[in-house]
């Protein structure tokens, strides 16, 4: 199978990744001769590995913790999203050069478009909780759509740095209740509410009924935030769609074709998450 293209997800640890499930599903569906694998690499193994992808038989791959910064530094060139957000999570080869991109930006906004069509009303205002890497991707994606963004973070200085970078507004956590009544979309970009982490404690009372509530966490699939929002009648968006939508970005670079996020694929991942999430 000399023409078989291979890609992989590179991280440490990496056994928990659901990327192989997604990509191998698409390869089979589209009838493409290819393979997507897990590659557990120690920090000192990463740069030698990606500097010689072709010899290892790979056309590219995804990068997860703890290699994202090394990936950002190692590539010959980065796409606009990776450059803006300061993170590379997708690698591919073009004319023998190693290039880097950020698929989270694409996945984040495509998931919202898909699960809450029409969210972007004229003059839409978005409130984002968290100013870490996920918050950066979200702010950049919204600002590309020219949406007004308010970043709320426990450490105000971090929110200010992020807001300044992309032309958003920064606030401390104590201002959240005041911001909620004007929000058309509320997004949790913190790890609060994730399985094994502290819960996100927030009262949605001031939020208008038409607002969309988006949590980028997908383990558990329904966080306490989304459960509370559903109960109040809000449209909700979970993080699984972001994982699925961002995967298509790399797949097209490595294998070509037009992978689709189908109900069948989503159901397959939902079942896997349900089976492996502690009750």
Coordinates of C-alpha atoms in Angstrom, one line a residue:
X1 CA 0.0 0.0 0.0
X2 CA 2.6 2.6 -1.0
X3 CA -0.2 5.1 -1.8
X4 CA -1.8 4.8 1.7
X5 CA -1.7 8.2 3.4
X6 CA -1.2 8.2 7.2
X7 CA -1.9 10.9 9.8
X8 CA -1.8 10.8 13.6
X9 CA -2.5 12.7 16.7
X10 CA 0.6 13.5 18.7
X11 CA 0.6 14.1 22.4
X12 CA 1.5 12.7 25.8
X13 CA -0.7 11.1 27.1
X14 CA -2.8 10.5 24.0
X15 CA -4.7 7.2 24.6
X16 CA -7.9 9.1 25.5
X17 CA -8.1 10.9 22.1
X18 CA -11.2 10.3 20.0
X19 CA -9.6 11.6 16.8
X20 CA -8.8 8.2 15.4
X21 CA -12.5 7.2 15.7
X22 CA -13.5 10.3 13.7
X23 CA -10.9 10.2 11.0
X24 CA -11.0 6.5 10.4
X25 CA -14.8 6.7 10.1
X26 CA -14.5 9.3 7.4
X27 CA -11.7 7.3 5.5
X28 CA -14.0 4.3 5.4
X29 CA -17.1 6.3 4.4
X30 CA -15.3 8.2 1.7
X31 CA -13.4 5.1 0.4
X32 CA -10.0 6.7 0.9
X33 CA -6.9 4.5 1.4
X34 CA -5.6 6.0 4.6
X35 CA -5.0 5.5 8.3
X36 CA -5.1 7.8 11.3
X37 CA -3.2 6.7 14.4
X38 CA -2.2 7.6 17.9
X39 CA 1.4 8.7 18.5
X40 CA 2.4 9.0 22.1
X41 CA 5.6 11.2 22.1
X42 CA 7.6 12.5 25.0
X43 CA 8.4 16.2 24.9
X44 CA 12.0 15.5 23.6
X45 CA 10.7 13.2 20.9
X46 CA 8.2 15.6 19.3
X47 CA 10.5 17.9 17.2
X48 CA 12.6 15.1 15.8
X49 CA 9.4 13.2 14.9
X50 CA 7.7 16.1 13.1
X51 CA 10.9 17.3 11.4
X52 CA 10.9 14.0 9.6
X53 CA 7.2 13.1 9.0
X54 CA 7.7 11.8 5.4
X55 CA 10.3 9.3 6.4
X56 CA 8.0 8.1 9.2
X57 CA 5.3 7.6 6.6
X58 CA 3.0 10.5 7.7
X59 CA 1.5 13.4 5.7
X60 CA 0.6 15.4 8.9
X61 CA -1.4 15.2 12.0
X62 CA -3.0 16.8 15.1
X63 CA -1.0 18.1 18.0
X64 CA -2.3 18.0 21.5
X65 CA -0.8 18.6 25.0
X66 CA 2.0 19.1 25.8
X67 CA 3.4 19.8 22.2
X68 CA 1.3 22.8 21.0
X69 CA 4.0 25.4 21.7
X70 CA 6.7 23.3 20.2
X71 CA 4.5 22.9 17.1
X72 CA 4.0 26.6 16.9
X73 CA 7.8 27.2 16.9
X74 CA 8.7 24.3 14.6
X75 CA 6.6 24.9 11.5
X76 CA 7.9 26.8 8.4
X77 CA 4.7 28.9 8.2
X78 CA 1.4 29.2 10.0
X79 CA -2.1 30.1 8.8
X80 CA -3.8 33.3 9.9
X81 CA -5.8 31.6 12.7
X82 CA -2.8 29.9 14.2
X83 CA -0.8 33.2 13.9
X84 CA -3.5 35.2 15.6
X85 CA -4.3 32.7 18.4
X86 CA -0.7 31.8 19.0
X87 CA -1.3 28.1 18.9
X88 CA -0.8 25.3 16.3
X89 CA -2.8 22.1 16.6
X90 CA -2.8 20.8 13.0
X91 CA 0.3 20.0 10.9
X92 CA 0.5 19.2 7.2
X93 CA 3.2 19.1 4.5
X94 CA 3.0 21.3 1.4
X95 CA 5.8 21.3 -1.2
X96 CA 8.0 19.5 1.4
X97 CA 7.5 22.2 4.0
X98 CA 5.8 21.6 7.4
X99 CA 2.9 24.0 7.8
X100 CA 0.7 24.7 10.9
X101 CA -2.8 25.7 11.4
X102 CA -5.4 26.1 14.2
X103 CA -8.5 24.0 13.6
X104 CA -10.2 25.0 16.9
X105 CA -11.1 28.4 15.5
X106 CA -13.0 26.7 12.6
X107 CA -14.5 24.0 14.8
X108 CA -15.7 26.5 17.4
X109 CA -17.7 28.7 15.1
X110 CA -18.9 26.0 12.7
X111 CA -20.4 24.1 15.6
X112 CA -22.3 27.2 16.7
X113 CA -23.5 27.8 13.1
X114 CA -24.6 24.1 12.9
X115 CA -26.3 23.7 16.3
X116 CA -27.8 27.2 16.7
X117 CA -28.6 28.5 13.2
X118 CA -29.4 32.2 13.2
X119 CA -27.5 33.0 16.4
X120 CA -25.8 36.0 14.8
X121 CA -28.6 38.6 15.0
X122 CA -27.7 42.1 14.0
X123 CA -25.8 43.8 16.8
X124 CA -25.2 40.5 18.5
X125 CA -23.3 40.6 21.8
X126 CA -21.3 37.6 23.1
X127 CA -20.1 36.9 26.6
X128 CA -17.1 34.5 26.9
X129 CA -16.1 33.0 30.2
X130 CA -12.3 32.3 30.3
X131 CA -9.2 33.8 28.8
X132 CA -7.1 30.7 28.2
X133 CA -6.3 29.0 24.8
X134 CA -10.0 28.1 24.2
X135 CA -11.1 31.6 25.0
X136 CA -8.5 33.0 22.5
X137 CA -9.9 30.8 19.7
X138 CA -13.4 31.8 20.5
X139 CA -12.7 35.6 20.7
X140 CA -10.8 35.5 17.4
X141 CA -13.6 33.5 15.7
X142 CA -16.3 35.9 16.8
X143 CA -14.2 39.0 15.9
X144 CA -13.7 37.6 12.4
X145 CA -17.5 37.7 12.2
X146 CA -17.4 41.3 13.5
X147 CA -19.4 40.4 16.6
X148 CA -19.1 42.4 19.9
X149 CA -17.3 40.3 22.4
X150 CA -17.0 40.6 26.2
X151 CA -14.4 38.4 28.0
X152 CA -15.0 37.6 31.6
X153 CA -12.2 36.1 33.6
X154 CA -11.3 35.6 37.3
X155 CA -7.9 37.3 36.6
X156 CA -8.8 40.6 35.0
X157 CA -5.3 41.2 33.6
X158 CA -5.6 38.0 31.4
X159 CA -9.0 39.1 30.1
X160 CA -7.5 42.6 29.3
X161 CA -4.6 41.1 27.4
X162 CA -6.9 38.9 25.3
X163 CA -9.5 41.7 24.8
X164 CA -6.8 44.1 23.7
X165 CA -5.4 41.6 21.2
X166 CA -8.6 41.2 19.3
X167 CA -10.6 44.4 20.0
X168 CA -12.9 42.9 22.6
X169 CA -14.0 44.2 26.1
X170 CA -12.6 42.8 29.3
X171 CA -14.4 42.2 32.7
X172 CA -13.8 40.6 36.0
X173 CA -16.0 37.8 37.2
X174 CA -18.0 40.1 39.5
X175 CA -19.4 41.9 36.4
X176 CA -21.0 38.8 34.9
X177 CA -24.5 39.4 36.3
X178 CA -24.5 42.9 34.8
X179 CA -23.4 41.5 31.4
X180 CA -25.8 38.6 31.1
X181 CA -29.0 40.5 30.2
X182 CA -27.4 41.9 27.0
X183 CA -25.8 38.6 25.9
X184 CA -27.1 36.8 22.7
X185 CA -24.6 34.0 23.2
X186 CA -22.9 32.9 26.4
X187 CA -19.9 30.6 26.0
X188 CA -18.0 28.7 28.7
X189 CA -14.4 28.4 27.6
X190 CA -13.1 27.4 31.1
X191 CA -12.6 23.8 32.3
X192 CA -15.1 24.3 35.1
X193 CA -17.8 21.7 34.8
X194 CA -15.6 19.2 33.1
X195 CA -15.6 15.6 34.5
X196 CA -13.2 15.7 37.5
X197 CA -13.1 19.5 37.7
X198 CA -15.0 21.9 40.0
X199 CA -18.5 22.9 38.8
X200 CA -19.1 26.2 37.1
X201 CA -21.4 28.0 39.4
X202 CA -23.4 30.6 37.6
X203 CA -27.0 31.9 37.8
X204 CA -28.6 32.2 34.4
X205 CA -31.6 34.2 35.7
X206 CA -30.7 37.5 34.0
X207 CA -30.1 35.9 30.6
X208 CA -32.8 36.6 28.0
X209 CA -34.7 33.6 26.7
X210 CA -33.5 34.0 23.1
X211 CA -29.8 33.7 24.2
X212 CA -27.8 30.6 23.1
X213 CA -25.7 28.9 25.8
X214 CA -22.6 27.1 24.5
X215 CA -20.2 25.0 26.6
X216 CA -17.1 23.8 24.8
X217 CA -16.8 20.9 27.3
X218 CA -17.9 17.5 25.9
X219 CA -17.1 15.2 28.9
X220 CA -19.8 15.1 30.3
X221 CA -21.9 15.8 27.2
X222 CA -24.4 17.8 29.2
X223 CA -22.7 19.9 31.8
X224 CA -24.6 21.5 34.7
X225 CA -24.5 24.8 32.8
X226 CA -26.2 23.3 29.7
X227 CA -28.7 21.4 31.9
X228 CA -29.7 24.6 33.7
X229 CA -29.9 26.5 30.3
X230 CA -32.1 23.7 28.8
X231 CA -34.4 23.8 31.7
X232 CA -34.9 27.6 31.2
X233 CA -35.7 27.0 27.5
X234 CA -32.4 28.3 26.0
X235 CA -30.9 26.8 22.8
X236 CA -27.8 24.9 23.9
X237 CA -24.6 23.9 22.1
X238 CA -22.2 21.3 23.6
X239 CA -18.5 20.9 22.8
X240 CA -18.7 17.6 21.0
X241 CA -19.7 19.3 17.7
X242 CA -16.6 21.5 18.0
X243 CA -14.4 18.4 18.2
X244 CA -16.1 16.9 15.2
X245 CA -16.1 20.2 13.1
X246 CA -12.5 20.9 13.8
X247 CA -11.5 17.5 12.7
X248 CA -12.6 18.2 9.1
X249 CA -10.0 20.9 8.7
X250 CA -7.1 18.5 9.1
X251 CA -8.8 15.7 7.2
X252 CA -9.1 17.8 4.0
X253 CA -5.4 18.8 4.2
X254 CA -4.2 15.2 4.6
X255 CA -6.6 13.0 2.7
X256 CA -8.8 15.4 0.5
X257 CA -12.5 14.6 0.1
X258 CA -15.3 16.3 1.9
X259 CA -15.9 14.8 5.3
X260 CA -19.3 15.4 6.8
X261 CA -20.4 15.5 10.5
X262 CA -23.3 13.1 10.2
X263 CA -25.8 12.1 12.9
X264 CA -24.3 8.6 12.7
X265 CA -20.8 9.8 13.5
X266 CA -22.1 12.0 16.3
X267 CA -24.1 9.1 17.8
X268 CA -21.0 6.9 17.7
X269 CA -19.0 9.4 19.7
X270 CA -21.8 10.1 22.1
X271 CA -22.1 6.4 22.9
X272 CA -18.3 6.2 23.5
X273 CA -18.4 9.2 25.8
X274 CA -21.4 7.8 27.7
X275 CA -19.6 4.5 28.1
X276 CA -16.4 6.0 29.4
X277 CA -17.6 8.9 31.6
X278 CA -17.8 8.0 35.3
X279 CA -21.5 8.1 36.5

